[in-house]
């Protein structure tokens, strides 16, 4: 079994070793993760290829990098397991438009999300550090609504068309990123996510390939950078700022999202900015 640099990981999270597994420790680690390790597709726009292997992802996080759900939840799950928590992974599917009909098709060829279920003090929690503007803290695995800062989430039991049982997570409609997510109760393993990860990193129709997004969740709201538009939302007020200067853009990555692009030289940064700015100009022209 591979190892992770626990102390290095905790330094990235800005936390001390939590000691024995507790609910309090789980909540503190979850908050720190979503506040300090941004959700992003930045690596694709730098021309980097990654794997969803949780130990590779943990090493990248320790080095100051980040990623999207496969990387963030995979690495977070490995950290929690190393710290003594009971962790299982599950196939999920994030959606924007409501599924047609009452039944949900089985998550087979489209497991576009990895979900963590974590047991602490004999209590099961749904944990998710890879939903962008989603959870700030774990959700107790019981049906109901939970309010975290400006957002209220709903967790419900569901059943798929193939008879498999699972859970349905509904995002707060005030958030504008996605509508909900369903996940299976069946425990999954790394091979379940390899094909979809490949598609998400390489296919021209992948949202990660099309758009550069960076999210950071905290107790009072969400910071979001899409291309050259930086948004701060607290559930009531949304402020947007267009960034037209490369130095200001990289400062926002570093100061707002904690991404200082370790190992990325000046030439690669110039190439990245050119790509982002050209996409932004084309997008702005479409807005009329």
JSON list of C-alpha atoms in Angstrom, two decimals, residues 70 90-94 107 110-115 160 181-184 188 193 196:
[
{"chain": "A", "resi": 70, "resn": "UNK", "atom": "CA", "xyz": [-11.32, 12.55, -8.51]},
{"chain": "A", "resi": 90, "resn": "UNK", "atom": "CA", "xyz": [-18.78, 5.46, -4.29]},
{"chain": "A", "resi": 91, "resn": "UNK", "atom": "CA", "xyz": [-19.69, 6.23, -7.89]},
{"chain": "A", "resi": 92, "resn": "UNK", "atom": "CA", "xyz": [-21.62, 9.44, -8.36]},
{"chain": "A", "resi": 93, "resn": "UNK", "atom": "CA", "xyz": [-23.10, 11.50, -11.16]},
{"chain": "A", "resi": 94, "resn": "UNK", "atom": "CA", "xyz": [-23.42, 15.29, -11.03]},
{"chain": "A", "resi": 107, "resn": "UNK", "atom": "CA", "xyz": [-24.26, 4.86, -12.97]},
{"chain": "A", "resi": 110, "resn": "UNK", "atom": "CA", "xyz": [-21.02, 8.02, -16.54]},
{"chain": "A", "resi": 111, "resn": "UNK", "atom": "CA", "xyz": [-19.58, 8.01, -13.01]},
{"chain": "A", "resi": 112, "resn": "UNK", "atom": "CA", "xyz": [-18.42, 11.63, -13.28]},
{"chain": "A", "resi": 113, "resn": "UNK", "atom": "CA", "xyz": [-17.99, 12.05, -9.53]},
{"chain": "A", "resi": 114, "resn": "UNK", "atom": "CA", "xyz": [-16.36, 10.18, -6.67]},
{"chain": "A", "resi": 115, "resn": "UNK", "atom": "CA", "xyz": [-18.08, 10.29, -3.27]},
{"chain": "A", "resi": 160, "resn": "UNK", "atom": "CA", "xyz": [-31.84, 3.39, -9.51]},
{"chain": "A", "resi": 181, "resn": "UNK", "atom": "CA", "xyz": [-25.77, 14.66, -7.60]},
{"chain": "A", "resi": 182, "resn": "UNK", "atom": "CA", "xyz": [-26.72, 11.03, -7.11]},
{"chain": "A", "resi": 183, "resn": "UNK", "atom": "CA", "xyz": [-24.43, 8.30, -5.83]},
{"chain": "A", "resi": 184, "resn": "UNK", "atom": "CA", "xyz": [-24.59, 4.59, -5.34]},
{"chain": "A", "resi": 188, "resn": "UNK", "atom": "CA", "xyz": [-16.49, 1.44, -5.72]},
{"chain": "A", "resi": 193, "resn": "UNK", "atom": "CA", "xyz": [-13.37, 5.87, -12.50]},
{"chain": "A", "resi": 196, "resn": "UNK", "atom": "CA", "xyz": [-14.51, 8.65, -17.27]}
]
